[in-house]
PDB file of C-alpha atoms in Angstrom:
ATOM      1  CA  MET A   1       0.000   0.000   0.000  1.00 42.00           C
ATOM      2  CA  THR A   2       1.378   3.409  -0.937  1.00 44.00           C
ATOM      3  CA  GLY A   3       2.049   6.140   1.626  1.00 46.00           C
ATOM      4  CA  ARG A   4      -0.897   8.163   0.364  1.00 45.00           C
ATOM      5  CA  ARG A   5      -3.284   5.231   0.732  1.00 43.00           C
ATOM      6  CA  LYS A   6      -2.003   4.580   4.264  1.00 43.00           C
ATOM      7  CA  ASN A   7      -2.688   8.213   5.172  1.00 44.00           C
ATOM      8  CA  GLN A   8      -6.143   8.027   3.635  1.00 43.00           C
ATOM      9  CA  ALA A   9      -6.848   4.837   5.558  1.00 40.00           C
ATOM     10  CA  SER A  10      -5.700   6.464   8.797  1.00 40.00           C
ATOM     11  CA  SER A  11      -7.918   9.465   8.089  1.00 41.00           C
ATOM     12  CA  LEU A  12     -10.961   7.317   7.490  1.00 40.00           C
ATOM     13  CA  ASN A  13     -10.306   5.332  10.657  1.00 43.00           C
ATOM     14  CA  LEU A  14     -10.603   8.514  12.694  1.00 43.00           C
ATOM     15  CA  MET A  15     -14.322   8.274  12.238  1.00 46.00           C
ATOM     16  CA  GLU A  16     -14.343   4.815  13.812  1.00 47.00           C
ATOM     17  CA  VAL A  17     -13.049   3.964  17.278  1.00 47.00           C
ATOM     18  CA  GLY A  18     -13.076   0.360  18.428  1.00 48.00           C
ATOM     19  CA  ASP A  19     -14.023  -0.660  21.949  1.00 46.00           C
ATOM     20  CA  LEU A  20     -12.951  -3.825  23.809  1.00 43.00           C
ATOM     21  CA  ALA A  21     -15.761  -5.839  22.244  1.00 45.00           C
ATOM     22  CA  GLY A  22     -14.570  -4.906  18.728  1.00 48.00           C
ATOM     23  CA  GLU A  23     -17.556  -2.657  18.042  1.00 55.00           C
ATOM     24  CA  ARG A  24     -16.859   0.387  15.895  1.00 58.00           C
ATOM     25  CA  ARG A  25     -17.802   3.709  17.463  1.00 64.00           C
ATOM     26  CA  ARG A  26     -18.206   6.444  14.881  1.00 80.00           C
ATOM     27  CA  LEU A  27     -17.453  10.137  15.364  1.00 82.00           C
ATOM     28  CA  SER A  28     -19.268  12.678  13.239  1.00 86.00           C
ATOM     29  CA  LEU A  29     -17.459  15.478  11.441  1.00 84.00           C
ATOM     30  CA  ARG A  30     -19.191  17.933  13.765  1.00 89.00           C
ATOM     31  CA  GLN A  31     -17.863  16.134  16.848  1.00 88.00           C
ATOM     32  CA  ILE A  32     -14.340  16.179  15.407  1.00 87.00           C
ATOM     33  CA  GLU A  33     -14.656  19.889  14.577  1.00 88.00           C
ATOM     34  CA  VAL A  34     -15.863  20.777  18.093  1.00 90.00           C
ATOM     35  CA  PHE A  35     -13.211  18.634  19.775  1.00 88.00           C
ATOM     36  CA  ARG A  36     -10.419  20.298  17.756  1.00 88.00           C
ATOM     37  CA  ALA A  37     -11.784  23.795  18.464  1.00 88.00           C
ATOM     38  CA  VAL A  38     -11.885  23.132  22.213  1.00 88.00           C
ATOM     39  CA  MET A  39      -8.358  21.705  22.176  1.00 87.00           C
ATOM     40  CA  LEU A  40      -6.912  24.632  20.214  1.00 88.00           C
ATOM     41  CA  SER A  41      -8.753  27.386  22.110  1.00 87.00           C
ATOM     42  CA  GLY A  42      -8.313  25.819  25.559  1.00 84.00           C
ATOM     43  CA  SER A  43     -11.893  26.322  26.700  1.00 88.00           C
ATOM     44  CA  LEU A  44     -15.500  25.829  25.753  1.00 88.00           C
ATOM     45  CA  ASN A  45     -16.055  29.586  25.646  1.00 88.00           C
ATOM     46  CA  GLY A  46     -13.105  30.027  23.308  1.00 88.00           C
ATOM     47  CA  ALA A  47     -14.352  27.239  21.048  1.00 86.00           C
ATOM     48  CA  ALA A  48     -17.844  28.755  21.025  1.00 88.00           C
ATOM     49  CA  ASN A  49     -16.369  32.070  19.817  1.00 89.00           C
ATOM     50  CA  VAL A  50     -14.334  30.339  17.106  1.00 87.00           C
ATOM     51  CA  LEU A  51     -17.314  28.321  15.843  1.00 89.00           C
ATOM     52  CA  HIS A  52     -19.842  31.141  16.405  1.00 89.00           C
ATOM     53  CA  VAL A  53     -22.223  28.990  18.437  1.00 89.00           C
ATOM     54  CA  ALA A  54     -23.575  28.992  21.986  1.00 89.00           C
ATOM     55  CA  GLN A  55     -21.333  27.459  24.666  1.00 87.00           C
ATOM     56  CA  PRO A  56     -24.033  25.106  26.102  1.00 89.00           C
ATOM     57  CA  SER A  57     -24.467  23.421  22.717  1.00 89.00           C
ATOM     58  CA  LEU A  58     -20.717  22.681  22.592  1.00 87.00           C
ATOM     59  CA  SER A  59     -20.869  21.205  26.067  1.00 89.00           C
ATOM     60  CA  ARG A  60     -23.496  18.750  24.857  1.00 91.00           C
ATOM     61  CA  VAL A  61     -21.417  17.842  21.787  1.00 91.00           C
ATOM     62  CA  VAL A  62     -18.331  17.180  23.931  1.00 89.00           C
ATOM     63  CA  LYS A  63     -20.388  15.044  26.361  1.00 90.00           C
ATOM     64  CA  ARG A  64     -21.856  13.060  23.478  1.00 90.00           C
ATOM     65  CA  THR A  65     -18.392  12.577  21.970  1.00 89.00           C
ATOM     66  CA  GLU A  66     -17.073  11.185  25.255  1.00 88.00           C
ATOM     67  CA  ASP A  67     -20.068   8.844  25.436  1.00 89.00           C
ATOM     68  CA  VAL A  68     -19.310   7.561  21.928  1.00 88.00           C
ATOM     69  CA  LEU A  69     -15.615   7.080  22.699  1.00 88.00           C
ATOM     70  CA  ASN A  70     -16.265   5.625  26.128  1.00 88.00           C
ATOM     71  CA  PHE A  71     -13.434   7.639  27.676  1.00 89.00           C
ATOM     72  CA  LYS A  72     -12.963  11.162  28.998  1.00 91.00           C
ATOM     73  CA  LEU A  73     -11.487  13.861  26.818  1.00 89.00           C
ATOM     74  CA  PHE A  74     -11.337  16.628  29.422  1.00 89.00           C
ATOM     75  CA  GLU A  75     -11.121  16.988  33.194  1.00 88.00           C
ATOM     76  CA  ARG A  76     -12.138  20.092  35.126  1.00 83.00           C
ATOM     77  CA  VAL A  77      -9.404  21.185  37.497  1.00 85.00           C
ATOM     78  CA  ARG A  78     -10.026  24.339  39.558  1.00 79.00           C
ATOM     79  CA  GLY A  79     -12.445  25.619  36.934  1.00 74.00           C
ATOM     80  CA  ARG A  80     -10.113  24.912  34.013  1.00 83.00           C
ATOM     81  CA  LEU A  81     -10.676  22.372  31.230  1.00 83.00           C
ATOM     82  CA  ILE A  82      -7.645  20.066  31.107  1.00 88.00           C
ATOM     83  CA  PRO A  83      -7.272  17.627  28.160  1.00 88.00           C
ATOM     84  CA  THR A  84      -6.638  14.002  29.017  1.00 90.00           C
ATOM     85  CA  LYS A  85      -3.756  11.981  27.580  1.00 90.00           C
ATOM     86  CA  GLU A  86      -6.226  10.340  25.217  1.00 89.00           C
ATOM     87  CA  ALA A  87      -7.372  13.753  23.989  1.00 87.00           C
ATOM     88  CA  GLY A  88      -3.784  14.672  23.134  1.00 87.00           C
ATOM     89  CA  ALA A  89      -3.325  11.504  21.104  1.00 89.00           C
ATOM     90  CA  LEU A  90      -6.644  12.026  19.361  1.00 88.00           C
ATOM     91  CA  LEU A  91      -5.733  15.637  18.500  1.00 88.00           C
ATOM     92  CA  THR A  92      -2.579  14.433  16.699  1.00 89.00           C
ATOM     93  CA  LEU A  93      -4.708  12.217  14.477  1.00 88.00           C
ATOM     94  CA  VAL A  94      -7.340  14.902  13.935  1.00 88.00           C
ATOM     95  CA  ASN A  95      -4.683  17.427  12.882  1.00 86.00           C
ATOM     96  CA  ARG A  96      -3.432  14.909  10.348  1.00 87.00           C
ATOM     97  CA  VAL A  97      -6.922  14.762   8.858  1.00 83.00           C
ATOM     98  CA  TYR A  98      -7.112  18.566   8.681  1.00 82.00           C
ATOM     99  CA  ARG A  99      -3.740  18.722   6.958  1.00 85.00           C
ATOM    100  CA  GLN A 100      -4.997  16.216   4.397  1.00 84.00           C
ATOM    101  CA  LEU A 101      -8.167  18.265   3.897  1.00 80.00           C
ATOM    102  CA  ASP A 102      -6.010  21.351   3.334  1.00 78.00           C
ATOM    103  CA  GLU A 103      -3.957  19.414   0.773  1.00 76.00           C
ATOM    104  CA  LEU A 104      -7.186  18.321  -0.909  1.00 79.00           C
ATOM    105  CA  GLY A 105      -8.400  21.917  -1.024  1.00 74.00           C
ATOM    106  CA  ASP A 106      -5.087  23.071  -2.513  1.00 69.00           C
ATOM    107  CA  ALA A 107      -5.251  20.325  -5.137  1.00 69.00           C
ATOM    108  CA  VAL A 108      -8.808  21.305  -6.081  1.00 72.00           C
ATOM    109  CA  ASP A 109      -7.769  24.968  -6.360  1.00 67.00           C
ATOM    110  CA  LYS A 110      -4.892  24.004  -8.666  1.00 67.00           C
ATOM    111  CA  MET A 111      -7.222  21.951 -10.862  1.00 66.00           C
ATOM    112  CA  THR A 112      -9.708  24.802 -11.018  1.00 66.00           C
ATOM    113  CA  MET A 113      -7.004  27.309 -11.985  1.00 65.00           C
ATOM    114  CA  GLY A 114      -5.339  24.925 -14.434  1.00 61.00           C
ATOM    115  CA  GLU A 115      -2.015  24.826 -12.599  1.00 60.00           C
ATOM    116  CA  GLY A 116       0.112  21.972 -13.899  1.00 72.00           C
ATOM    117  CA  SER A 117      -2.419  21.168 -16.639  1.00 86.00           C
ATOM    118  CA  VAL A 118      -2.052  21.371 -20.413  1.00 91.00           C
ATOM    119  CA  PHE A 119      -5.060  21.823 -22.677  1.00 94.00           C
ATOM    120  CA  LYS A 120      -4.207  20.305 -26.055  1.00 96.00           C
ATOM    121  CA  LEU A 121      -6.214  21.224 -29.131  1.00 97.00           C
ATOM    122  CA  GLY A 122      -5.886  21.233 -32.877  1.00 97.00           C
ATOM    123  CA  CYS A 123      -7.151  23.578 -35.563  1.00 96.00           C
ATOM    124  CA  THR A 124      -7.051  24.069 -39.286  1.00 93.00           C
ATOM    125  CA  GLY A 125      -5.283  27.098 -40.726  1.00 89.00           C
ATOM    126  CA  SER A 126      -8.252  29.426 -41.057  1.00 89.00           C
ATOM    127  CA  PRO A 127      -9.571  29.446 -37.447  1.00 93.00           C
ATOM    128  CA  GLY A 128      -5.996  29.017 -36.250  1.00 92.00           C
ATOM    129  CA  ARG A 129      -5.053  32.419 -37.623  1.00 89.00           C
ATOM    130  CA  CYS A 130      -7.310  34.640 -35.488  1.00 90.00           C
ATOM    131  CA  LEU A 131     -10.219  32.867 -33.779  1.00 93.00           C
ATOM    132  CA  VAL A 132      -8.283  30.235 -31.832  1.00 95.00           C
ATOM    133  CA  PRO A 133      -5.608  32.714 -30.630  1.00 94.00           C
ATOM    134  CA  ARG A 134      -8.340  34.995 -29.310  1.00 94.00           C
ATOM    135  CA  VAL A 135     -10.048  32.133 -27.477  1.00 96.00           C
ATOM    136  CA  VAL A 136      -6.732  30.994 -25.975  1.00 96.00           C
ATOM    137  CA  ALA A 137      -5.999  34.571 -24.875  1.00 95.00           C
ATOM    138  CA  ALA A 138      -9.409  34.804 -23.176  1.00 95.00           C
ATOM    139  CA  MET A 139      -8.843  31.493 -21.396  1.00 94.00           C
ATOM    140  CA  ARG A 140      -5.362  32.560 -20.265  1.00 92.00           C
ATOM    141  CA  THR A 141      -6.885  35.685 -18.750  1.00 92.00           C
ATOM    142  CA  ALA A 142      -9.298  33.577 -16.703  1.00 90.00           C
ATOM    143  CA  LEU A 143      -6.854  30.705 -16.058  1.00 90.00           C
ATOM    144  CA  PRO A 144      -3.329  32.211 -16.077  1.00 90.00           C
ATOM    145  CA  LYS A 145      -1.701  29.000 -14.844  1.00 88.00           C
ATOM    146  CA  LEU A 146      -3.195  26.788 -17.561  1.00 90.00           C
ATOM    147  CA  ASN A 147      -0.801  25.831 -20.359  1.00 93.00           C
ATOM    148  CA  PHE A 148      -1.803  25.136 -23.961  1.00 95.00           C
ATOM    149  CA  GLN A 149      -0.623  23.093 -26.894  1.00 95.00           C
ATOM    150  CA  VAL A 150      -2.083  24.268 -30.213  1.00 96.00           C
ATOM    151  CA  ASP A 151      -1.473  22.071 -33.262  1.00 96.00           C
ATOM    152  CA  VAL A 152      -2.261  23.336 -36.768  1.00 94.00           C
ATOM    153  CA  LEU A 153      -3.527  20.347 -38.752  1.00 94.00           C
ATOM    154  CA  LEU A 154      -4.205  19.349 -42.319  1.00 89.00           C
ATOM    155  CA  PHE A 155      -7.551  17.759 -43.140  1.00 88.00           C
ATOM    156  CA  GLU A 156      -6.095  14.252 -43.392  1.00 91.00           C
ATOM    157  CA  GLN A 157      -4.486  14.527 -39.941  1.00 95.00           C
ATOM    158  CA  ILE A 158      -7.612  15.394 -37.952  1.00 96.00           C
ATOM    159  CA  ILE A 159      -9.237  11.974 -37.474  1.00 96.00           C
ATOM    160  CA  ASP A 160      -6.030  10.345 -36.202  1.00 96.00           C
ATOM    161  CA  TYR A 161      -5.397  13.369 -34.001  1.00 96.00           C
ATOM    162  CA  LEU A 162      -8.734  12.853 -32.239  1.00 97.00           C
ATOM    163  CA  LEU A 163      -8.871   9.049 -32.223  1.00 96.00           C
ATOM    164  CA  PHE A 164      -5.364   8.700 -30.775  1.00 95.00           C
ATOM    165  CA  GLN A 165      -6.168  11.479 -28.272  1.00 94.00           C
ATOM    166  CA  ARG A 166      -3.260  13.693 -29.210  1.00 95.00           C
ATOM    167  CA  GLY A 167      -5.552  16.595 -28.433  1.00 95.00           C
ATOM    168  CA  GLU A 168      -8.964  17.042 -26.871  1.00 96.00           C
ATOM    169  CA  CYS A 169     -10.667  18.798 -29.768  1.00 97.00           C
ATOM    170  CA  VAL A 170     -10.194  20.326 -33.207  1.00 98.00           C
ATOM    171  CA  VAL A 171     -11.521  23.632 -34.589  1.00 97.00           C
ATOM    172  CA  SER A 172     -12.187  23.654 -38.336  1.00 95.00           C
ATOM    173  CA  VAL A 173     -14.374  25.162 -41.060  1.00 91.00           C
ATOM    174  CA  PHE A 174     -15.848  21.757 -41.902  1.00 91.00           C
ATOM    175  CA  PRO A 175     -17.442  18.923 -39.884  1.00 94.00           C
ATOM    176  CA  ILE A 176     -15.513  15.697 -39.324  1.00 95.00           C
ATOM    177  CA  ARG A 177     -17.344  12.653 -40.668  1.00 94.00           C
ATOM    178  CA  HIS A 178     -16.430   9.626 -38.553  1.00 96.00           C
ATOM    179  CA  PRO A 179     -18.491   7.269 -36.325  1.00 96.00           C
ATOM    180  CA  LEU A 180     -16.361   8.065 -33.250  1.00 97.00           C
ATOM    181  CA  VAL A 181     -16.157  11.822 -33.793  1.00 97.00           C
ATOM    182  CA  GLU A 182     -18.807  14.385 -32.970  1.00 97.00           C
ATOM    183  CA  SER A 183     -18.778  17.778 -34.686  1.00 97.00           C
ATOM    184  CA  ARG A 184     -20.842  20.762 -33.664  1.00 96.00           C
ATOM    185  CA  SER A 185     -21.189  24.164 -35.294  1.00 96.00           C
ATOM    186  CA  VAL A 186     -20.177  26.743 -32.706  1.00 96.00           C
ATOM    187  CA  ARG A 187     -20.132  29.865 -34.843  1.00 94.00           C
ATOM    188  CA  THR A 188     -21.336  31.136 -38.206  1.00 92.00           C
ATOM    189  CA  GLY A 189     -19.527  33.675 -40.347  1.00 89.00           C
ATOM    190  CA  ARG A 190     -19.326  34.811 -43.951  1.00 89.00           C
ATOM    191  CA  LEU A 191     -16.931  35.160 -46.829  1.00 90.00           C
ATOM    192  CA  VAL A 192     -15.007  38.364 -47.446  1.00 93.00           C
ATOM    193  CA  ALA A 193     -12.807  39.631 -50.258  1.00 94.00           C
ATOM    194  CA  LEU A 194      -9.144  40.283 -49.571  1.00 94.00           C
ATOM    195  CA  ILE A 195      -8.205  43.092 -51.985  1.00 95.00           C
ATOM    196  CA  PRO A 196      -4.926  44.940 -52.699  1.00 95.00           C
ATOM    197  CA  LYS A 197      -5.231  48.389 -51.160  1.00 93.00           C
ATOM    198  CA  THR A 198      -4.496  50.168 -54.441  1.00 93.00           C
ATOM    199  CA  HIS A 199      -7.333  48.361 -56.224  1.00 95.00           C
ATOM    200  CA  PRO A 200     -10.518  50.449 -56.865  1.00 94.00           C
ATOM    201  CA  LEU A 201     -12.710  47.817 -55.143  1.00 96.00           C
ATOM    202  CA  ALA A 202     -10.718  48.148 -51.898  1.00 94.00           C
ATOM    203  CA  LYS A 203     -12.626  51.301 -50.940  1.00 93.00           C
ATOM    204  CA  ARG A 204     -16.108  49.825 -51.353  1.00 94.00           C
ATOM    205  CA  ARG A 205     -18.282  48.920 -48.375  1.00 93.00           C
ATOM    206  CA  GLN A 206     -19.002  45.563 -50.050  1.00 94.00           C
ATOM    207  CA  VAL A 207     -18.368  43.816 -53.345  1.00 95.00           C
ATOM    208  CA  THR A 208     -20.565  41.542 -55.434  1.00 94.00           C
ATOM    209  CA  VAL A 209     -19.889  38.305 -57.253  1.00 94.00           C
ATOM    210  CA  GLN A 210     -20.523  40.148 -60.539  1.00 94.00           C
ATOM    211  CA  GLN A 211     -17.726  42.593 -59.752  1.00 95.00           C
ATOM    212  CA  LEU A 212     -15.310  39.845 -58.725  1.00 95.00           C
ATOM    213  CA  ALA A 213     -16.068  37.816 -61.861  1.00 94.00           C
ATOM    214  CA  LYS A 214     -14.016  40.326 -63.842  1.00 91.00           C
ATOM    215  CA  GLU A 215     -10.994  40.074 -61.539  1.00 95.00           C
ATOM    216  CA  PRO A 216      -8.131  37.543 -61.243  1.00 96.00           C
ATOM    217  CA  LEU A 217      -8.977  35.505 -58.166  1.00 96.00           C
ATOM    218  CA  ILE A 218      -6.925  33.608 -55.617  1.00 95.00           C
ATOM    219  CA  SER A 219      -9.013  30.731 -54.312  1.00 92.00           C
ATOM    220  CA  PHE A 220      -8.960  27.418 -52.514  1.00 89.00           C
ATOM    221  CA  ASP A 221      -9.493  24.116 -54.285  1.00 87.00           C
ATOM    222  CA  PRO A 222     -13.203  23.552 -55.126  1.00 85.00           C
ATOM    223  CA  MET A 223     -13.140  20.395 -52.974  1.00 84.00           C
ATOM    224  CA  THR A 224     -12.437  22.444 -49.827  1.00 84.00           C
ATOM    225  CA  PRO A 225     -15.180  24.249 -47.833  1.00 82.00           C
ATOM    226  CA  HIS A 226     -13.927  27.667 -48.952  1.00 84.00           C
ATOM    227  CA  GLY A 227     -13.537  26.624 -52.575  1.00 86.00           C
ATOM    228  CA  ALA A 228     -16.934  24.933 -52.652  1.00 87.00           C
ATOM    229  CA  ALA A 229     -18.619  28.054 -51.237  1.00 87.00           C
ATOM    230  CA  VAL A 230     -16.943  30.255 -53.845  1.00 88.00           C
ATOM    231  CA  SER A 231     -17.951  27.914 -56.684  1.00 90.00           C
ATOM    232  CA  GLN A 232     -21.547  27.787 -55.424  1.00 90.00           C
ATOM    233  CA  MET A 233     -21.812  31.572 -55.205  1.00 89.00           C
ATOM    234  CA  PHE A 234     -20.543  32.085 -58.736  1.00 92.00           C
ATOM    235  CA  GLU A 235     -22.749  29.296 -60.167  1.00 91.00           C
ATOM    236  CA  SER A 236     -25.842  30.788 -58.506  1.00 89.00           C
ATOM    237  CA  THR A 237     -25.285  34.064 -60.400  1.00 89.00           C
ATOM    238  CA  GLY A 238     -24.318  32.440 -63.683  1.00 91.00           C
ATOM    239  CA  HIS A 239     -20.756  33.732 -63.589  1.00 91.00           C
ATOM    240  CA  GLU A 240     -17.457  31.917 -63.974  1.00 91.00           C
ATOM    241  CA  PRO A 241     -14.643  32.773 -61.509  1.00 91.00           C
ATOM    242  CA  GLN A 242     -11.351  33.788 -63.103  1.00 92.00           C
ATOM    243  CA  ILE A 243      -9.085  31.839 -60.768  1.00 93.00           C
ATOM    244  CA  CYS A 244      -5.430  32.597 -61.404  1.00 94.00           C
ATOM    245  CA  VAL A 245      -3.933  30.882 -58.319  1.00 94.00           C
ATOM    246  CA  LEU A 246      -5.154  27.866 -56.334  1.00 93.00           C
ATOM    247  CA  ILE A 247      -3.966  27.826 -52.732  1.00 91.00           C
ATOM    248  CA  ARG A 248      -4.168  25.618 -49.674  1.00 85.00           C
ATOM    249  CA  HIS A 249      -3.285  27.929 -46.775  1.00 85.00           C
ATOM    250  CA  ILE A 250      -4.720  31.296 -45.762  1.00 87.00           C
ATOM    251  CA  GLU A 251      -1.228  32.725 -45.191  1.00 87.00           C
ATOM    252  CA  THR A 252      -0.493  32.160 -48.890  1.00 91.00           C
ATOM    253  CA  ALA A 253      -3.621  34.109 -49.855  1.00 91.00           C
ATOM    254  CA  VAL A 254      -2.650  37.047 -47.658  1.00 90.00           C
ATOM    255  CA  SER A 255       0.857  37.225 -49.117  1.00 92.00           C
ATOM    256  CA  LEU A 256      -0.345  36.921 -52.708  1.00 95.00           C
ATOM    257  CA  VAL A 257      -2.896  39.694 -52.278  1.00 94.00           C
ATOM    258  CA  ALA A 258      -0.350  41.914 -50.526  1.00 92.00           C
ATOM    259  CA  ASN A 259       1.901  41.476 -53.556  1.00 94.00           C
ATOM    260  CA  GLY A 260      -0.858  42.478 -55.957  1.00 94.00           C
ATOM    261  CA  VAL A 261      -1.361  39.081 -57.594  1.00 95.00           C
ATOM    262  CA  GLY A 262      -5.149  39.200 -57.341  1.00 95.00           C
ATOM    263  CA  ILE A 263      -8.178  39.179 -55.036  1.00 96.00           C
ATOM    264  CA  ALA A 264      -8.718  36.344 -52.558  1.00 95.00           C
ATOM    265  CA  ILE A 265     -12.052  35.164 -51.177  1.00 93.00           C
ATOM    266  CA  VAL A 266     -11.585  33.955 -47.601  1.00 92.00           C
ATOM    267  CA  ASP A 267     -13.613  33.629 -44.397  1.00 90.00           C
ATOM    268  CA  GLU A 268     -13.867  36.500 -41.954  1.00 89.00           C
ATOM    269  CA  PHE A 269     -12.437  34.411 -39.098  1.00 88.00           C
ATOM    270  CA  SER A 270      -9.025  34.243 -40.726  1.00 86.00           C
ATOM    271  CA  VAL A 271      -8.610  37.987 -41.262  1.00 87.00           C
ATOM    272  CA  ALA A 272      -9.981  39.490 -38.049  1.00 79.00           C
ATOM    273  CA  ASP A 273      -6.665  40.699 -36.634  1.00 73.00           C
ATOM    274  CA  GLU A 274      -4.949  43.925 -37.560  1.00 59.00           C
ATOM    275  CA  TRP A 275      -1.782  43.823 -39.630  1.00 69.00           C
ATOM    276  CA  ASP A 276       0.379  46.335 -41.431  1.00 77.00           C
ATOM    277  CA  MET A 277      -0.042  45.105 -45.005  1.00 83.00           C
ATOM    278  CA  PRO A 278      -1.196  46.807 -48.222  1.00 90.00           C
ATOM    279  CA  LEU A 279      -4.602  45.160 -48.440  1.00 91.00           C
ATOM    280  CA  ALA A 280      -8.217  45.637 -47.398  1.00 92.00           C
ATOM    281  CA  VAL A 281     -10.941  43.262 -46.264  1.00 92.00           C
ATOM    282  CA  VAL A 282     -14.294  43.979 -47.909  1.00 94.00           C
ATOM    283  CA  PRO A 283     -17.529  42.054 -47.095  1.00 93.00           C
ATOM    284  CA  LEU A 284     -18.934  39.942 -49.912  1.00 92.00           C
ATOM    285  CA  ALA A 285     -22.564  40.752 -50.735  1.00 92.00           C
ATOM    286  CA  ASN A 286     -25.020  37.862 -50.284  1.00 88.00           C
ATOM    287  CA  SER A 287     -22.275  35.648 -48.903  1.00 88.00           C
ATOM    288  CA  LEU A 288     -23.141  32.069 -48.085  1.00 85.00           C
ATOM    289  CA  PRO A 289     -22.781  31.233 -44.377  1.00 88.00           C
ATOM    290  CA  LEU A 290     -19.564  29.557 -43.336  1.00 88.00           C
ATOM    291  CA  HIS A 291     -19.525  27.557 -40.102  1.00 92.00           C
ATOM    292  CA  ILE A 292     -16.833  26.986 -37.513  1.00 94.00           C
ATOM    293  CA  TYR A 293     -16.983  23.437 -36.157  1.00 97.00           C
ATOM    294  CA  LEU A 294     -15.662  22.017 -32.923  1.00 97.00           C
ATOM    295  CA  SER A 295     -14.980  18.267 -33.097  1.00 98.00           C
ATOM    296  CA  TRP A 296     -14.060  15.743 -30.402  1.00 97.00           C
ATOM    297  CA  HIS A 297     -13.859  12.013 -29.676  1.00 97.00           C
ATOM    298  CA  LYS A 298     -17.320  10.802 -28.638  1.00 95.00           C
ATOM    299  CA  ASP A 299     -16.018   8.171 -26.200  1.00 94.00           C
ATOM    300  CA  VAL A 300     -13.599  10.429 -24.306  1.00 93.00           C
ATOM    301  CA  VAL A 301     -14.795  12.436 -21.305  1.00 91.00           C
ATOM    302  CA  ARG A 302     -14.269  16.124 -21.953  1.00 92.00           C
ATOM    303  CA  SER A 303     -12.448  18.320 -19.434  1.00 91.00           C
ATOM    304  CA  GLN A 304     -13.649  21.515 -17.784  1.00 89.00           C
ATOM    305  CA  TYR A 305     -11.241  23.357 -20.080  1.00 93.00           C
ATOM    306  CA  PHE A 306     -12.987  21.965 -23.172  1.00 95.00           C
ATOM    307  CA  LYS A 307     -16.323  23.309 -21.968  1.00 93.00           C
ATOM    308  CA  ARG A 308     -14.855  26.760 -21.384  1.00 93.00           C
ATOM    309  CA  PHE A 309     -13.131  26.642 -24.776  1.00 96.00           C
ATOM    310  CA  GLU A 310     -16.370  25.652 -26.519  1.00 96.00           C
ATOM    311  CA  SER A 311     -18.261  28.511 -24.891  1.00 95.00           C
ATOM    312  CA  LEU A 312     -15.622  31.079 -25.823  1.00 96.00           C
ATOM    313  CA  CYS A 313     -15.466  29.893 -29.436  1.00 95.00           C
ATOM    314  CA  ALA A 314     -19.075  30.958 -29.766  1.00 93.00           C
ATOM    315  CA  LYS A 315     -18.862  34.358 -28.102  1.00 91.00           C
ATOM    316  CA  VAL A 316     -15.332  35.751 -28.119  1.00 91.00           C
ATOM    317  CA  PRO A 317     -15.376  39.159 -29.878  1.00 86.00           C
ATOM    318  CA  LEU A 318     -14.220  38.831 -33.468  1.00 75.00           C
ATOM    319  CA  GLN A 319     -14.627  41.801 -35.787  1.00 62.00           C
ATOM    320  CA  ALA A 320     -13.212  41.570 -39.281  1.00 46.00           C
ATOM    321  CA  HIS A 321     -11.457  44.452 -41.053  1.00 46.00           C
ATOM    322  CA  ARG A 322     -13.379  47.040 -42.955  1.00 43.00           C
ATOM    323  CA  SER A 323     -11.882  48.984 -45.790  1.00 41.00           C
ATOM    324  CA  LYS A 324     -11.312  52.679 -45.084  1.00 41.00           C
TER     325      LYS A 324
END
């Protein structure tokens, strides 16, 4: 038996005192509390002040405790309450229990504050650019001792990441289709146009598909959520997108637009932060909704940190750029 288990066993046995016949005599937590208060304060009046109760009620508790134990805890000598030898031995054991309760309280506080814990999560590139950092920042404000591991994942890495429990959840712009994975939409956004700042469309409050149909576009593959949304929007208006560059990562789109290669259509979650680059973010008129999904392993119990993370994903302030 480990040292911790021995201590726990000793603590539990404090509630049970055996008599000569082998019968267990149980002390209540209240009796232990009153006994300790009397021992530490040196009198019933002192204990009554500490516990904020009337002195006669403590006298009855002490008498009942002695009846349960079948031995005296205190003797009155010239008006003073003198602990017996047995009371001294019992106090040593009771103090051990209180120390263990203090350790338990400290451990609970550390768990609550995240001390010594690491919250591991994954994300795809788009939410990983702005949304996830903002959620992590909000959690760090509330739980400054909680550590994080954030892994940016490709689509083909996500299922293994969750099934092998490398992280507790994944944030993406698409749901994960797998029998052991649950995906839930936690936020809805829209598409925006990322436009070189010198371009005439950069100063508009919004742009239309008709206007973008005449421009060289930087877009994601049509098989991706972003690419599929772009294709659907153009098809619904009877226009054909003039895609000059196919990309896979949002960072590539930002750099290409900043260098004047063309206009990129991206989600607002990926371009919410300020940066010093020669481009503007302009809302896309009649944009299709784009969802942010949180996915996790169905058979794994989720932590308190997951629940906080999920809540913040839905409500953390996230305001995209507007052209000036």
